Structures are given as structure tokens and as C-alpha cells.
CSV table of C-alpha atoms in Angstrom, one decimal:
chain,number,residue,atom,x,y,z
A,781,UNK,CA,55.5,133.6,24.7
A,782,UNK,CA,57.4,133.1,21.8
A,783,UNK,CA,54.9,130.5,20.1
A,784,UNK,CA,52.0,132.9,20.9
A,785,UNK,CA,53.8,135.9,19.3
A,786,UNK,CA,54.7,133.3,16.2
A,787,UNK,CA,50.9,132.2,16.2
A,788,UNK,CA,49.8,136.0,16.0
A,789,UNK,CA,51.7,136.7,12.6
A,790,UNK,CA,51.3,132.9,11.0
A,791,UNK,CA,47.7,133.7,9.6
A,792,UNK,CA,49.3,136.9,7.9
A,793,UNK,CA,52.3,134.8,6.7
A,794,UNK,CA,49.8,131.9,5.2
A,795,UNK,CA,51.6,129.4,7.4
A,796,UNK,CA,48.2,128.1,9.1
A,797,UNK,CA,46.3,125.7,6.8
A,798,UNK,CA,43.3,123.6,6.8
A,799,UNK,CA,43.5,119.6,5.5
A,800,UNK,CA,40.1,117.8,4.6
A,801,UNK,CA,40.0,114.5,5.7
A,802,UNK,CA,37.2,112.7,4.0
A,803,UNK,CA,34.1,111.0,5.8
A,804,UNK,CA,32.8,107.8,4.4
A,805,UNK,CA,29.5,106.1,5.1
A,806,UNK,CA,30.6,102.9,6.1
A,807,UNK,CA,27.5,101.0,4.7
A,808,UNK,CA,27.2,102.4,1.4
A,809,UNK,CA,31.0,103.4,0.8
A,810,UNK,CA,30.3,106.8,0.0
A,811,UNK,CA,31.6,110.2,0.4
A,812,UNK,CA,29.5,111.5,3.6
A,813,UNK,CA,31.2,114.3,4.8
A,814,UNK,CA,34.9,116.0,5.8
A,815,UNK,CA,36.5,117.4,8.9
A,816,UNK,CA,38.7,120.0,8.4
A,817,UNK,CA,41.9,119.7,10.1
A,818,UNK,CA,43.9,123.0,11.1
A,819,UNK,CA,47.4,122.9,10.5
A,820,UNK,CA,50.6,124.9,11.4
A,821,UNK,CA,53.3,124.6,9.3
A,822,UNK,CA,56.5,127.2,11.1
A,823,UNK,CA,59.0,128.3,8.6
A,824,UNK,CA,61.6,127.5,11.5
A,825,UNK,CA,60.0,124.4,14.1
A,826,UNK,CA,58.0,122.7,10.9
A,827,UNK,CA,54.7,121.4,11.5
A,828,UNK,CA,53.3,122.5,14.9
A,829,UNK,CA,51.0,119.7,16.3
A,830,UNK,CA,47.4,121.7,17.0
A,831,UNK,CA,47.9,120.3,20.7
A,832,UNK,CA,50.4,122.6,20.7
A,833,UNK,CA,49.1,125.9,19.6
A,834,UNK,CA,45.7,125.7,20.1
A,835,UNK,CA,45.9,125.4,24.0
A,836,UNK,CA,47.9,128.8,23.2
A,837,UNK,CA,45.1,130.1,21.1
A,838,UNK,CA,42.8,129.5,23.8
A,839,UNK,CA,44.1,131.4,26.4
A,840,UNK,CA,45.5,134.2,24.8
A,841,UNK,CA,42.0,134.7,23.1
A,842,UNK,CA,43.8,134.3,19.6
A,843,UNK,CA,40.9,131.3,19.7
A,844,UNK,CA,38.7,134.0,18.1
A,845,UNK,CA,40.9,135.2,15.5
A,846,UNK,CA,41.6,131.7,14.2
A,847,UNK,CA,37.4,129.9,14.2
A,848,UNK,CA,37.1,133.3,11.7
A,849,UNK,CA,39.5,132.0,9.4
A,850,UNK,CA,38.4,128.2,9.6
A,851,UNK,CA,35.4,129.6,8.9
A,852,UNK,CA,36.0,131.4,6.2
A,853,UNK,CA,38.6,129.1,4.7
A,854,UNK,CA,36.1,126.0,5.1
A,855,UNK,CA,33.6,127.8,3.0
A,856,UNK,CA,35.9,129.5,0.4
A,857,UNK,CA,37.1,126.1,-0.5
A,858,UNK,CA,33.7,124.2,-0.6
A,859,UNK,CA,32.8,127.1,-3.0
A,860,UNK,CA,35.9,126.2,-5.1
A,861,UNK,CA,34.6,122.5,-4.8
A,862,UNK,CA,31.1,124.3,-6.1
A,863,UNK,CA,32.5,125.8,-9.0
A,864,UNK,CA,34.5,122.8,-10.2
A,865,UNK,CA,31.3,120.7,-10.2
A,866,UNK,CA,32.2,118.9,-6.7
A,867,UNK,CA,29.1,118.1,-4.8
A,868,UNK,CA,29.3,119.7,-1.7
A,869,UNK,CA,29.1,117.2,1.4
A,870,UNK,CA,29.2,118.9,5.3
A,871,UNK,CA,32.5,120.1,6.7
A,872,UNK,CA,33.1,119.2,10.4
């Protein structure tokens, strides 16, 4: 209960986070992609693994709440990327 009431407040709070981990073709050596990693970082238990919170997110229906934000965070940063003159590349 506790980490689901924490998890309700951490999007408010900008403690959840998204990493990009870059996809490479393997043949040519190339950028081919990203996957976007969600992170949790507690201002009290540190970094909270996803396997963690996400099971939490799942069944309390908080699921919903967070996709939105990936979402939205995923494509407000490959619009940043866009702006700067970064070629865009998918996002997993």
C-alpha cells in the first residue's frame, strides 16, 4: 500500500523518468532505434527497480496513468531531438 500511494504522487513530484537506451544495427553499426526505459527514482528507497512498481501499477490501474506519460514524454523528447537537428529513429 505504501508503494502504490508513493507511485500515485511520483509523476507529480517528477521522480518517474524515462532512459533511452540506443538500438544499433548490428551489420551496418548504426543508430536503428531506442527503447525507452521507465525509471523510478524515490526521494527516500532510491531507484525503484520497474519489477517493482509496475506489477503495482498494474493492478491498481495506475497502469493507465503512467503509458500517458511515456507516451507523452517519449514524443516530447524526440521533438527536442527534432529541434536540435537529431534524426529521429523509432522509440520502443
Amino acid at each position: 500500500l505504501s508503494l502504490e500511494s508513493d507511485l500515485r504522487g511520483a509523476l507529480a513530484r517528477g521522480e518517474i523518468r524515462l532512459h533511452y537506451q540506443p538500438l544499433f544495427d548490428v551489420r551496418t553499426g548504426t543508430l536503428a532505434g531506442a527503447e525507452a526505459l521507465l525509471r523510478w527514482d524515490h526521494p527516500l528507497k532510491g531507484a525503484v527497480p520497474p519489477s517493482s512498481f509496475v506489477p503495482v501499477a498494474e493492478e491498481t490501474g495506475l497502469i493507465l496513468t503512467l503509458g500517458q506519460w511515456v507516451l507523452g514524454e517519449a514524443c516530447r523528447q524526440i521533438s527536442l531531438w527534432h529541434a536540435d537537428g537529431v534524426e529521429c529513429c523509432p522509440i520502443a
